[in-house]
Amino acid sequence: MAPGKKGILERLNAGEVVIGDGGFVFALEKRGYVKAGPWTPEATVTHPEAVRQLHREFLRAGSNVMQTFTFYASDDKLENRGQNLKITGAQINEAACDLAREVALEGDAMVAGGVCQTPSYLSCKSETEVKAIFKKQLDVFMKKDVDFLIAEYFEHVEEAVWAVEVMKTSGKPVAACMCIGPEGDMHGVSPGECAVRLVKAGAQIVGVNCHFDPMTCVKAVKLMKEGVEKARLKVHYMVQPLAYHTPDCHCQGFIDLPEFPFALEPRILTRWDMHQYAREAYKVGIRFIGGCCGFEPYHIRAIAEELAPERGIVPPASEKHGMWGAGLEMHTKPWVRARSRREYWEHLAPASGRPTCPSMSTPEGWGVTKGHADLLQHKEATSSQEMKHVLEMQKKAKPSA
């Protein structure tokens, strides 16, 4: 930790609001630096300038956490289904730590090293084998002396607990996030029980990230909080949801939506939606508030602006953004100037401009999770026979969806 900067637990123990960053994977895919499908973060090595710039934009928007771009940076994921990068997980993780630290030093930000679910777990590898994967990433985070650790994007609490147990050996603060909604994990473990298991494993911060929209994630964290309090345990809470509306999603979240991943834009939340999300999360008692896939810097700025009274500051990016549209008072058109007020934007019901499209979709709902033969992973490229099989499965799933 840089001299004079407070750590994550010091801030949360004092009741401060910590603002996370946004969704690097989706943001950099749209910018041409991440490949959809594998979703791996080799851009930290091949295009560090792109990763650095996105960190800076989130910092300027108000983020207090520069999370290392290490999502899916485990060696088993980097070698999965025909991917041959010739770049090691260690190289990617080290570069990610350096970039996050460089930008964190430019403001009031901490560096968080992150791990996530692994292909090895989905392929039913042993606890020892899966923990060894987490340990390799942890070794880099310790070498680079990150400020705290986040185990995020876990569909199964069992694997999340394994990750926390490995992270806890570092002696650094550990946060743990499940990518679940109110229905619980993919094996039906409730949010409250997931949280209790994570706290008992050693996590000091628990919550939810990805897979669901902000209000759904806040509801899931509220259920976590109820479970933890019922068990008479204590912990801090965090939430880093999608920036997409997902009222039609079931247990698997937005991955089941037919629009995933290339046609989600009509579902994007506005900056004003983010104000509502930030306020609701704060009311529930969540103090680490950020975003995941779909979040752009302007979304994070909206969170920082909504919670400016509690935090006592506005982010640097607010220099170019009048609160609640106040900058529109300078617009040349009078009807646009009339929109420079909170009442207008708070009560607007945005149209999609797509008259022939439905407001919601029917999730595919294949019901495939860890332990199913279709989720066994391998180094070889997906074969034509495998593709034929999944297309047949798709045909069978659609009539029952």
mmCIF file of C-alpha atoms in Angstrom:
data_model
loop_
_atom_site.group_PDB
_atom_site.id
_atom_site.type_symbol
_atom_site.label_atom_id
_atom_site.label_comp_id
_atom_site.label_asym_id
_atom_site.label_seq_id
_atom_site.Cartn_x
_atom_site.Cartn_y
_atom_site.Cartn_z
ATOM 1 C CA MET A 1 0.000 0.000 0.000
ATOM 2 C CA ALA A 2 1.365 3.422 -0.955
ATOM 3 C CA PRO A 3 2.209 5.683 1.999
ATOM 4 C CA GLY A 4 -0.818 7.609 3.246
ATOM 5 C CA LYS A 5 -3.396 5.361 1.575
ATOM 6 C CA LYS A 6 -5.872 3.436 3.655
ATOM 7 C CA GLY A 7 -6.432 -0.266 3.028
ATOM 8 C CA ILE A 8 -9.709 -1.869 2.024
ATOM 9 C CA LEU A 9 -10.646 -3.084 5.511
ATOM 10 C CA GLU A 10 -9.592 0.188 7.118
ATOM 11 C CA ARG A 11 -11.976 2.023 4.788
ATOM 12 C CA LEU A 12 -14.867 -0.389 5.205
ATOM 13 C CA ASN A 13 -14.436 -0.587 8.986
ATOM 14 C CA ALA A 14 -14.754 3.203 9.062
ATOM 15 C CA GLY A 15 -18.021 2.988 7.131
ATOM 16 C CA GLU A 16 -16.596 4.536 3.976
ATOM 17 C CA VAL A 17 -17.999 3.792 0.528
ATOM 18 C CA VAL A 18 -15.510 2.034 -1.741
ATOM 19 C CA ILE A 19 -16.252 2.273 -5.450
ATOM 20 C CA GLY A 20 -15.094 -0.556 -7.679
ATOM 21 C CA ASP A 21 -14.311 -0.418 -11.366
ATOM 22 C CA GLY A 22 -16.210 -1.830 -14.355
ATOM 23 C CA GLY A 23 -16.200 -4.712 -16.779
ATOM 24 C CA PHE A 24 -12.819 -4.938 -18.474
ATOM 25 C CA VAL A 25 -13.615 -8.090 -20.450
ATOM 26 C CA PHE A 26 -16.645 -6.695 -22.272
ATOM 27 C CA ALA A 27 -15.252 -3.170 -22.531
ATOM 28 C CA LEU A 28 -12.009 -4.340 -24.132
ATOM 29 C CA GLU A 29 -13.821 -6.815 -26.396
ATOM 30 C CA LYS A 30 -15.816 -3.909 -27.816
ATOM 31 C CA ARG A 31 -12.585 -1.973 -28.279
ATOM 32 C CA GLY A 32 -10.934 -4.859 -30.136
ATOM 33 C CA TYR A 33 -8.502 -6.173 -27.499
ATOM 34 C CA VAL A 34 -10.323 -9.249 -26.100
ATOM 35 C CA LYS A 35 -11.698 -12.203 -28.056
ATOM 36 C CA ALA A 36 -15.254 -13.196 -27.245
ATOM 37 C CA GLY A 37 -15.447 -16.893 -26.484
ATOM 38 C CA PRO A 38 -12.264 -17.491 -24.516
ATOM 39 C CA TRP A 39 -12.542 -14.008 -22.893
ATOM 40 C CA THR A 40 -8.901 -14.173 -21.786
ATOM 41 C CA PRO A 41 -6.825 -11.098 -20.752
ATOM 42 C CA GLU A 42 -3.644 -11.436 -22.818
ATOM 43 C CA ALA A 43 -4.078 -7.743 -23.734
ATOM 44 C CA THR A 44 -2.094 -6.955 -20.572
ATOM 45 C CA VAL A 45 0.935 -8.216 -22.517
ATOM 46 C CA THR A 46 -0.015 -7.581 -26.148
ATOM 47 C CA HIS A 47 -1.766 -4.201 -25.748
ATOM 48 C CA PRO A 48 -0.895 -2.778 -22.322
ATOM 49 C CA GLU A 49 -1.756 0.742 -23.473
ATOM 50 C CA ALA A 50 -5.412 -0.266 -23.908
ATOM 51 C CA VAL A 51 -5.626 -1.803 -20.434
ATOM 52 C CA ARG A 52 -3.819 1.161 -18.875
ATOM 53 C CA GLN A 53 -6.180 3.647 -20.520
ATOM 54 C CA LEU A 54 -9.282 1.827 -19.291
ATOM 55 C CA HIS A 55 -7.873 1.760 -15.749
ATOM 56 C CA ARG A 56 -7.314 5.524 -16.015
ATOM 57 C CA GLU A 57 -10.847 6.143 -17.207
ATOM 58 C CA PHE A 58 -12.308 4.204 -14.290
ATOM 59 C CA LEU A 59 -9.986 6.010 -11.854
ATOM 60 C CA ARG A 60 -11.085 9.378 -13.269
ATOM 61 C CA ALA A 61 -14.715 8.261 -12.966
ATOM 62 C CA GLY A 62 -14.289 7.678 -9.243
ATOM 63 C CA SER A 63 -13.101 4.104 -8.760
ATOM 64 C CA ASN A 64 -11.095 3.376 -5.603
ATOM 65 C CA VAL A 65 -10.111 -0.117 -6.765
ATOM 66 C CA MET A 66 -7.893 -0.968 -9.710
ATOM 67 C CA GLN A 67 -8.705 -4.636 -10.128
ATOM 68 C CA THR A 68 -5.994 -6.506 -12.008
ATOM 69 C CA PHE A 69 -7.157 -7.607 -15.449
ATOM 70 C CA THR A 70 -6.637 -11.268 -14.593
ATOM 71 C CA PHE A 71 -10.090 -12.676 -15.289
ATOM 72 C CA TYR A 72 -9.652 -16.141 -16.828
ATOM 73 C CA ALA A 73 -5.865 -15.787 -16.556
ATOM 74 C CA SER A 74 -5.293 -19.304 -15.217
ATOM 75 C CA ASP A 75 -3.189 -21.617 -17.364
ATOM 76 C CA ASP A 76 -5.988 -24.161 -17.823
ATOM 77 C CA LYS A 77 -8.223 -21.447 -19.310
ATOM 78 C CA LEU A 78 -5.453 -20.001 -21.500
ATOM 79 C CA GLU A 79 -4.979 -23.461 -23.059
ATOM 80 C CA ASN A 80 -8.653 -24.361 -23.347
ATOM 81 C CA ARG A 81 -10.379 -25.473 -26.585
ATOM 82 C CA GLY A 82 -7.613 -24.839 -29.059
ATOM 83 C CA GLN A 83 -6.328 -21.533 -27.745
ATOM 84 C CA ASN A 84 -2.555 -21.314 -28.222
ATOM 85 C CA LEU A 85 -1.375 -17.891 -27.077
ATOM 86 C CA LYS A 86 2.282 -18.678 -26.400
ATOM 87 C CA ILE A 87 1.914 -16.341 -23.412
ATOM 88 C CA THR A 88 1.908 -17.802 -19.919
ATOM 89 C CA GLY A 89 -0.515 -17.084 -17.134
ATOM 90 C CA ALA A 90 2.367 -15.751 -15.060
ATOM 91 C CA GLN A 91 3.258 -13.201 -17.769
ATOM 92 C CA ILE A 92 -0.332 -12.013 -18.031
ATOM 93 C CA ASN A 93 -0.819 -11.810 -14.277
ATOM 94 C CA GLU A 94 2.450 -9.944 -13.714
ATOM 95 C CA ALA A 95 1.717 -7.425 -16.455
ATOM 96 C CA ALA A 96 -1.803 -6.920 -15.086
ATOM 97 C CA CYS A 97 -0.453 -6.181 -11.605
ATOM 98 C CA ASP A 98 2.057 -3.669 -12.957
ATOM 99 C CA LEU A 99 -0.587 -1.807 -14.982
ATOM 100 C CA ALA A 100 -3.062 -1.681 -12.100
ATOM 101 C CA ARG A 101 -0.398 -0.422 -9.687
ATOM 102 C CA GLU A 102 0.857 2.213 -12.120
ATOM 103 C CA VAL A 103 -2.607 3.749 -12.421
ATOM 104 C CA ALA A 104 -3.555 3.271 -8.755
ATOM 105 C CA LEU A 105 -0.580 5.445 -7.806
ATOM 106 C CA GLU A 106 -2.095 8.266 -9.864
ATOM 107 C CA GLY A 107 -5.033 8.574 -7.447
ATOM 108 C CA ASP A 108 -6.694 7.301 -4.291
ATOM 109 C CA ALA A 109 -6.928 3.700 -5.437
ATOM 110 C CA MET A 110 -5.963 0.254 -4.204
ATOM 111 C CA VAL A 111 -4.870 -2.727 -6.286
ATOM 112 C CA ALA A 112 -6.907 -5.923 -6.041
ATOM 113 C CA GLY A 113 -5.605 -9.191 -7.467
ATOM 114 C CA GLY A 114 -8.414 -11.332 -8.815
ATOM 115 C CA VAL A 115 -9.039 -15.022 -9.516
ATOM 116 C CA CYS A 116 -12.187 -16.639 -10.905
ATOM 117 C CA GLN A 117 -13.742 -20.023 -11.665
ATOM 118 C CA THR A 118 -11.698 -22.511 -13.663
ATOM 119 C CA PRO A 119 -12.285 -25.000 -16.490
ATOM 120 C CA SER A 120 -10.629 -27.581 -14.248
ATOM 121 C CA TYR A 121 -13.439 -27.346 -11.693
ATOM 122 C CA LEU A 122 -16.108 -27.686 -14.385
ATOM 123 C CA SER A 123 -14.228 -30.758 -15.612
ATOM 124 C CA CYS A 124 -14.461 -32.306 -12.124
ATOM 125 C CA LYS A 125 -10.753 -32.060 -11.309
ATOM 126 C CA SER A 126 -9.823 -32.620 -7.660
ATOM 127 C CA GLU A 127 -9.717 -29.975 -4.943
ATOM 128 C CA THR A 128 -5.925 -30.273 -4.891
ATOM 129 C CA GLU A 129 -5.664 -29.669 -8.633
ATOM 130 C CA VAL A 130 -8.020 -26.685 -8.609
ATOM 131 C CA LYS A 131 -6.340 -25.106 -5.598
ATOM 132 C CA ALA A 132 -2.953 -25.452 -7.325
ATOM 133 C CA ILE A 133 -4.279 -23.262 -10.139
ATOM 134 C CA PHE A 134 -5.342 -20.543 -7.700
ATOM 135 C CA LYS A 135 -1.986 -20.825 -5.922
ATOM 136 C CA LYS A 136 -0.085 -20.064 -9.150
ATOM 137 C CA GLN A 137 -1.990 -16.813 -9.549
ATOM 138 C CA LEU A 138 -1.617 -16.004 -5.854
ATOM 139 C CA ASP A 139 2.158 -16.416 -6.115
ATOM 140 C CA VAL A 140 2.223 -13.601 -8.675
ATOM 141 C CA PHE A 141 -0.041 -11.380 -6.579
ATOM 142 C CA MET A 142 2.250 -11.854 -3.598
ATOM 143 C CA LYS A 143 5.324 -11.123 -5.693
ATOM 144 C CA LYS A 144 3.706 -7.909 -6.915
ATOM 145 C CA ASP A 145 2.345 -7.087 -3.434
ATOM 146 C CA VAL A 146 -1.255 -6.295 -4.347
ATOM 147 C CA ASP A 147 -3.278 -4.592 -1.615
ATOM 148 C CA PHE A 148 -6.043 -7.173 -1.338
ATOM 149 C CA LEU A 149 -7.541 -10.151 -3.154
ATOM 150 C CA ILE A 150 -10.851 -10.856 -4.846
ATOM 151 C CA ALA A 151 -12.169 -14.317 -5.675
ATOM 152 C CA GLU A 152 -14.978 -13.517 -8.103
ATOM 153 C CA TYR A 153 -17.297 -14.992 -10.700
ATOM 154 C CA PHE A 154 -18.012 -18.350 -9.088
ATOM 155 C CA GLU A 155 -21.143 -20.277 -10.049
ATOM 156 C CA HIS A 156 -20.497 -22.964 -7.409
ATOM 157 C CA VAL A 157 -19.838 -22.119 -3.779
ATOM 158 C CA GLU A 158 -17.616 -25.175 -3.360
ATOM 159 C CA GLU A 159 -15.046 -23.775 -5.818
ATOM 160 C CA ALA A 160 -15.358 -20.283 -4.310
ATOM 161 C CA VAL A 161 -14.564 -21.690 -0.873
ATOM 162 C CA TRP A 162 -11.489 -23.418 -2.296
ATOM 163 C CA ALA A 163 -10.350 -20.117 -3.803
ATOM 164 C CA VAL A 164 -10.844 -18.268 -0.508
ATOM 165 C CA GLU A 165 -8.930 -20.934 1.412
ATOM 166 C CA VAL A 166 -5.973 -20.468 -0.933
ATOM 167 C CA MET A 167 -6.177 -16.656 -0.894
ATOM 168 C CA LYS A 168 -6.405 -16.615 2.899
ATOM 169 C CA THR A 169 -2.909 -18.108 3.215
ATOM 170 C CA SER A 170 -1.542 -14.794 1.899
ATOM 171 C CA GLY A 171 -2.427 -12.855 5.027
ATOM 172 C CA LYS A 172 -4.006 -10.167 2.837
ATOM 173 C CA PRO A 173 -7.687 -9.134 2.993
ATOM 174 C CA VAL A 174 -9.901 -11.428 0.923
ATOM 175 C CA ALA A 175 -13.171 -10.605 -0.832
ATOM 176 C CA ALA A 176 -15.339 -13.284 -2.437
ATOM 177 C CA CYS A 177 -18.118 -12.857 -4.995
ATOM 178 C CA MET A 178 -20.502 -15.426 -6.410
ATOM 179 C CA CYS A 179 -22.083 -14.860 -9.841
ATOM 180 C CA ILE A 180 -25.498 -15.874 -8.568
ATOM 181 C CA GLY A 181 -28.955 -14.398 -8.189
ATOM 182 C CA PRO A 182 -31.598 -14.865 -5.496
ATOM 183 C CA GLU A 183 -32.059 -18.537 -6.509
ATOM 184 C CA GLY A 184 -28.536 -19.376 -5.346
ATOM 185 C CA ASP A 185 -25.641 -21.223 -6.956
ATOM 186 C CA MET A 186 -25.847 -23.751 -9.788
ATOM 187 C CA HIS A 187 -26.338 -26.617 -7.350
ATOM 188 C CA GLY A 188 -29.115 -24.843 -5.472
ATOM 189 C CA VAL A 189 -27.178 -23.549 -2.468
ATOM 190 C CA SER A 190 -28.958 -20.410 -1.253
ATOM 191 C CA PRO A 191 -27.250 -16.982 -1.237
ATOM 192 C CA GLY A 192 -27.351 -16.942 2.553
ATOM 193 C CA GLU A 193 -25.682 -20.331 2.848
ATOM 194 C CA CYS A 194 -23.103 -19.381 0.192
ATOM 195 C CA ALA A 195 -22.173 -16.306 2.203
ATOM 196 C CA VAL A 196 -21.905 -18.225 5.469
ATOM 197 C CA ARG A 197 -19.579 -20.786 3.879
ATOM 198 C CA LEU A 198 -17.403 -18.044 2.394
ATOM 199 C CA VAL A 199 -17.137 -16.190 5.698
ATOM 200 C CA LYS A 200 -16.239 -19.386 7.522
ATOM 201 C CA ALA A 201 -13.575 -20.054 4.873
ATOM 202 C CA GLY A 202 -11.983 -16.704 5.700
ATOM 203 C CA ALA A 203 -13.499 -14.054 3.442
ATOM 204 C CA GLN A 204 -13.794 -10.617 5.073
ATOM 205 C CA ILE A 205 -15.947 -9.217 2.257
ATOM 206 C CA VAL A 206 -18.645 -11.209 0.451
ATOM 207 C CA GLY A 207 -21.070 -10.425 -2.312
ATOM 208 C CA VAL A 208 -22.210 -10.944 -5.864
ATOM 209 C CA ASN A 209 -20.822 -9.995 -9.264
ATOM 210 C CA CYS A 210 -21.871 -10.424 -12.903
ATOM 211 C CA HIS A 211 -24.695 -12.576 -14.411
ATOM 212 C CA PHE A 212 -27.575 -10.323 -13.228
ATOM 213 C CA ASP A 213 -28.666 -6.698 -13.300
ATOM 214 C CA PRO A 214 -27.949 -4.340 -10.390
ATOM 215 C CA MET A 215 -31.240 -4.614 -8.525
ATOM 216 C CA THR A 216 -31.236 -8.415 -8.782
ATOM 217 C CA CYS A 217 -27.671 -8.533 -7.458
ATOM 218 C CA VAL A 218 -28.527 -6.188 -4.603
ATOM 219 C CA LYS A 219 -31.413 -8.496 -3.709
ATOM 220 C CA ALA A 220 -29.038 -11.482 -3.725
ATOM 221 C CA VAL A 221 -26.562 -9.686 -1.447
ATOM 222 C CA LYS A 222 -29.433 -8.763 0.870
ATOM 223 C CA LEU A 223 -30.210 -12.491 1.144
ATOM 224 C CA MET A 224 -26.517 -13.132 1.852
ATOM 225 C CA LYS A 225 -26.622 -10.534 4.606
ATOM 226 C CA GLU A 226 -29.676 -12.158 6.178
ATOM 227 C CA GLY A 227 -27.940 -15.538 6.170
ATOM 228 C CA VAL A 228 -24.753 -14.169 7.722
ATOM 229 C CA GLU A 229 -26.645 -12.305 10.433
ATOM 230 C CA LYS A 230 -28.743 -15.374 11.220
ATOM 231 C CA ALA A 231 -25.486 -17.323 11.679
ATOM 232 C CA ARG A 232 -24.255 -14.511 13.964
ATOM 233 C CA LEU A 233 -21.230 -13.821 11.817
ATOM 234 C CA LYS A 234 -19.793 -10.473 10.724
ATOM 235 C CA VAL A 235 -18.511 -9.450 7.310
ATOM 236 C CA HIS A 236 -18.500 -6.558 4.847
ATOM 237 C CA TYR A 237 -20.577 -6.655 1.646
ATOM 238 C CA MET A 238 -19.870 -5.855 -1.978
ATOM 239 C CA VAL A 239 -21.743 -5.892 -5.270
ATOM 240 C CA GLN A 240 -20.473 -5.630 -8.863
ATOM 241 C CA PRO A 241 -23.392 -6.413 -11.196
ATOM 242 C CA LEU A 242 -23.998 -6.350 -14.930
ATOM 243 C CA ALA A 243 -24.907 -3.120 -16.682
ATOM 244 C CA TYR A 244 -27.718 -4.971 -18.479
ATOM 245 C CA HIS A 245 -31.368 -5.366 -17.493
ATOM 246 C CA THR A 246 -32.068 -9.072 -16.832
ATOM 247 C CA PRO A 247 -35.649 -9.405 -15.531
ATOM 248 C CA ASP A 248 -36.176 -12.486 -17.705
ATOM 249 C CA CYS A 249 -33.160 -14.444 -16.456
ATOM 250 C CA HIS A 250 -33.227 -17.608 -14.380
ATOM 251 C CA CYS A 251 -30.509 -19.249 -12.269
ATOM 252 C CA GLN A 252 -27.764 -19.123 -14.923
ATOM 253 C CA GLY A 253 -28.189 -15.404 -15.546
ATOM 254 C CA PHE A 254 -27.526 -13.534 -18.771
ATOM 255 C CA ILE A 255 -25.460 -16.331 -20.349
ATOM 256 C CA ASP A 256 -28.767 -18.132 -21.032
ATOM 257 C CA LEU A 257 -30.203 -15.148 -22.904
ATOM 258 C CA PRO A 258 -30.318 -15.605 -26.696
ATOM 259 C CA GLU A 259 -28.743 -12.140 -27.038
ATOM 260 C CA PHE A 260 -25.598 -13.174 -25.168
ATOM 261 C CA PRO A 261 -23.000 -11.940 -25.900
ATOM 262 C CA PHE A 262 -23.314 -9.919 -29.115
ATOM 263 C CA ALA A 263 -26.779 -8.346 -28.954
ATOM 264 C CA LEU A 264 -27.092 -7.147 -25.366
ATOM 265 C CA GLU A 265 -26.872 -3.425 -26.130
ATOM 266 C CA PRO A 266 -30.654 -2.765 -26.009
ATOM 267 C CA ARG A 267 -30.564 -3.894 -22.367
ATOM 268 C CA ILE A 268 -27.878 -1.434 -21.229
ATOM 269 C CA LEU A 269 -28.653 0.594 -18.111
ATOM 270 C CA THR A 270 -28.601 4.377 -18.351
ATOM 271 C CA ARG A 271 -26.484 6.508 -16.053
ATOM 272 C CA TRP A 272 -29.715 7.410 -14.245
ATOM 273 C CA ASP A 273 -30.437 3.734 -13.603
ATOM 274 C CA MET A 274 -27.019 3.604 -11.966
ATOM 275 C CA HIS A 275 -27.998 6.371 -9.570
ATOM 276 C CA GLN A 276 -30.925 4.211 -8.402
ATOM 277 C CA TYR A 277 -28.687 1.161 -8.109
ATOM 278 C CA ALA A 278 -26.066 2.984 -6.030
ATOM 279 C CA ARG A 279 -28.674 4.366 -3.659
ATOM 280 C CA GLU A 280 -30.401 0.991 -3.218
ATOM 281 C CA ALA A 281 -27.089 -0.800 -2.586
ATOM 282 C CA TYR A 282 -26.165 1.797 0.024
ATOM 283 C CA LYS A 283 -29.555 1.476 1.761
ATOM 284 C CA VAL A 284 -29.096 -2.296 2.039
ATOM 285 C CA GLY A 285 -25.762 -1.782 3.803
ATOM 286 C CA ILE A 286 -23.394 -2.561 0.941
ATOM 287 C CA ARG A 287 -20.314 -0.361 1.050
ATOM 288 C CA PHE A 288 -18.146 -1.813 -1.751
ATOM 289 C CA ILE A 289 -20.120 -0.878 -4.872
ATOM 290 C CA GLY A 290 -18.856 -1.355 -8.428
ATOM 291 C CA GLY A 291 -19.689 -3.015 -11.714
ATOM 292 C CA CYS A 292 -18.940 -5.920 -14.021
ATOM 293 C CA CYS A 293 -19.752 -6.725 -17.664
ATOM 294 C CA GLY A 294 -21.282 -3.831 -19.567
ATOM 295 C CA PHE A 295 -20.125 -1.189 -17.099
ATOM 296 C CA GLU A 296 -18.320 1.724 -18.702
ATOM 297 C CA PRO A 297 -16.614 4.612 -16.891
ATOM 298 C CA TYR A 298 -19.703 6.835 -17.139
ATOM 299 C CA HIS A 299 -21.651 4.217 -15.180
ATOM 300 C CA ILE A 300 -19.059 4.299 -12.409
ATOM 301 C CA ARG A 301 -19.142 8.106 -12.461
ATOM 302 C CA ALA A 302 -22.906 7.940 -11.882
ATOM 303 C CA ILE A 303 -22.357 5.784 -8.782
ATOM 304 C CA ALA A 304 -19.738 8.228 -7.498
ATOM 305 C CA GLU A 305 -22.037 11.198 -8.127
ATOM 306 C CA GLU A 306 -25.037 9.578 -6.428
ATOM 307 C CA LEU A 307 -22.977 8.804 -3.333
ATOM 308 C CA ALA A 308 -21.038 12.079 -3.334
ATOM 309 C CA PRO A 309 -22.890 13.361 -0.228
ATOM 310 C CA GLU A 310 -21.819 10.280 1.754
ATOM 311 C CA ARG A 311 -18.281 10.288 0.361
ATOM 312 C CA GLY A 312 -17.711 14.032 0.499
ATOM 313 C CA ILE A 313 -16.155 14.155 -2.967
ATOM 314 C CA VAL A 314 -17.062 14.041 -6.641
ATOM 315 C CA PRO A 315 -14.812 12.310 -9.176
ATOM 316 C CA PRO A 316 -12.557 14.239 -11.575
ATOM 317 C CA ALA A 317 -14.730 13.095 -14.506
ATOM 318 C CA SER A 318 -17.604 15.169 -13.100
ATOM 319 C CA GLU A 319 -15.791 18.241 -14.420
ATOM 320 C CA LYS A 320 -17.345 17.311 -17.771
ATOM 321 C CA HIS A 321 -20.748 16.285 -16.468
ATOM 322 C CA GLY A 322 -23.349 18.566 -14.929
ATOM 323 C CA MET A 323 -25.220 16.786 -12.141
ATOM 324 C CA TRP A 324 -28.536 15.455 -13.435
ATOM 325 C CA GLY A 325 -27.951 16.963 -16.854
ATOM 326 C CA ALA A 326 -27.218 20.520 -15.694
ATOM 327 C CA GLY A 327 -24.774 20.981 -18.564
ATOM 328 C CA LEU A 328 -27.705 20.923 -20.983
ATOM 329 C CA GLU A 329 -28.503 24.480 -19.890
ATOM 330 C CA MET A 330 -25.745 25.416 -22.371
ATOM 331 C CA HIS A 331 -27.387 23.587 -25.280
ATOM 332 C CA THR A 332 -28.411 25.567 -28.354
ATOM 333 C CA LYS A 333 -31.872 23.975 -28.632
ATOM 334 C CA PRO A 334 -34.447 25.179 -26.079
ATOM 335 C CA TRP A 335 -36.278 21.830 -25.816
ATOM 336 C CA VAL A 336 -32.991 20.184 -24.873
ATOM 337 C CA ARG A 337 -32.251 22.931 -22.358
ATOM 338 C CA ALA A 338 -35.580 22.038 -20.765
ATOM 339 C CA ARG A 339 -34.165 18.589 -19.980
ATOM 340 C CA SER A 340 -31.429 19.920 -17.697
ATOM 341 C CA ARG A 341 -33.120 18.787 -14.485
ATOM 342 C CA ARG A 342 -33.344 15.763 -12.249
ATOM 343 C CA GLU A 343 -37.134 15.420 -12.502
ATOM 344 C CA TYR A 344 -36.927 14.896 -16.257
ATOM 345 C CA TRP A 345 -34.330 12.108 -16.236
ATOM 346 C CA GLU A 346 -35.618 10.348 -13.113
ATOM 347 C CA HIS A 347 -39.045 9.840 -14.642
ATOM 348 C CA LEU A 348 -38.082 9.139 -18.245
ATOM 349 C CA ALA A 349 -39.058 5.728 -19.636
ATOM 350 C CA PRO A 350 -36.460 5.249 -22.424
ATOM 351 C CA ALA A 351 -37.646 3.758 -25.706
ATOM 352 C CA SER A 352 -35.555 1.134 -27.514
ATOM 353 C CA GLY A 353 -36.396 2.334 -31.021
ATOM 354 C CA ARG A 354 -37.069 -1.293 -32.020
ATOM 355 C CA PRO A 355 -40.826 -1.538 -32.696
ATOM 356 C CA THR A 356 -40.750 -5.196 -33.792
ATOM 357 C CA CYS A 357 -38.647 -6.459 -30.865
ATOM 358 C CA PRO A 358 -39.968 -7.926 -27.596
ATOM 359 C CA SER A 359 -39.185 -6.297 -24.266
ATOM 360 C CA MET A 360 -37.981 -9.619 -22.844
ATOM 361 C CA SER A 361 -36.542 -12.896 -24.119
ATOM 362 C CA THR A 362 -36.926 -16.568 -23.294
ATOM 363 C CA PRO A 363 -33.696 -17.894 -21.743
ATOM 364 C CA GLU A 364 -32.493 -21.140 -23.309
ATOM 365 C CA GLY A 365 -32.112 -22.955 -19.971
ATOM 366 C CA TRP A 366 -30.124 -26.053 -20.942
ATOM 367 C CA GLY A 367 -29.648 -26.963 -17.284
ATOM 368 C CA VAL A 368 -26.008 -27.954 -17.817
ATOM 369 C CA THR A 369 -23.588 -27.402 -14.957
ATOM 370 C CA LYS A 370 -20.534 -28.899 -13.251
ATOM 371 C CA GLY A 371 -20.587 -32.678 -13.489
ATOM 372 C CA HIS A 372 -22.350 -32.758 -16.872
ATOM 373 C CA ALA A 373 -20.447 -34.340 -19.781
ATOM 374 C CA ASP A 374 -21.037 -31.282 -21.992
ATOM 375 C CA LEU A 375 -19.015 -29.126 -19.598
ATOM 376 C CA LEU A 376 -15.876 -31.257 -19.678
ATOM 377 C CA GLN A 377 -13.096 -29.044 -21.042
ATOM 378 C CA HIS A 378 -9.987 -29.953 -23.058
ATOM 379 C CA LYS A 379 -6.962 -28.382 -24.744
ATOM 380 C CA GLU A 380 -7.958 -29.481 -28.250
ATOM 381 C CA ALA A 381 -10.081 -27.199 -30.420
ATOM 382 C CA THR A 382 -13.831 -27.807 -30.403
ATOM 383 C CA SER A 383 -14.413 -30.532 -32.980
ATOM 384 C CA SER A 384 -17.038 -30.585 -35.744
ATOM 385 C CA GLN A 385 -18.685 -33.513 -33.966
ATOM 386 C CA GLU A 386 -18.932 -31.479 -30.763
ATOM 387 C CA MET A 387 -20.448 -28.570 -32.694
ATOM 388 C CA LYS A 388 -22.985 -30.909 -34.279
ATOM 389 C CA HIS A 389 -23.930 -32.152 -30.809
ATOM 390 C CA VAL A 390 -24.441 -28.656 -29.328
ATOM 391 C CA LEU A 391 -26.535 -27.575 -32.316
ATOM 392 C CA GLU A 392 -28.759 -30.612 -31.792
ATOM 393 C CA MET A 393 -28.995 -29.727 -28.107
ATOM 394 C CA GLN A 394 -29.974 -26.181 -29.043
ATOM 395 C CA LYS A 395 -32.843 -27.440 -31.221
ATOM 396 C CA LYS A 396 -34.117 -29.600 -28.383
ATOM 397 C CA ALA A 397 -33.841 -26.790 -25.808
ATOM 398 C CA LYS A 398 -35.714 -24.111 -27.758
ATOM 399 C CA PRO A 399 -39.177 -25.759 -27.841
ATOM 400 C CA SER A 400 -39.059 -26.315 -24.070
ATOM 401 C CA ALA A 401 -37.684 -22.859 -23.252
#
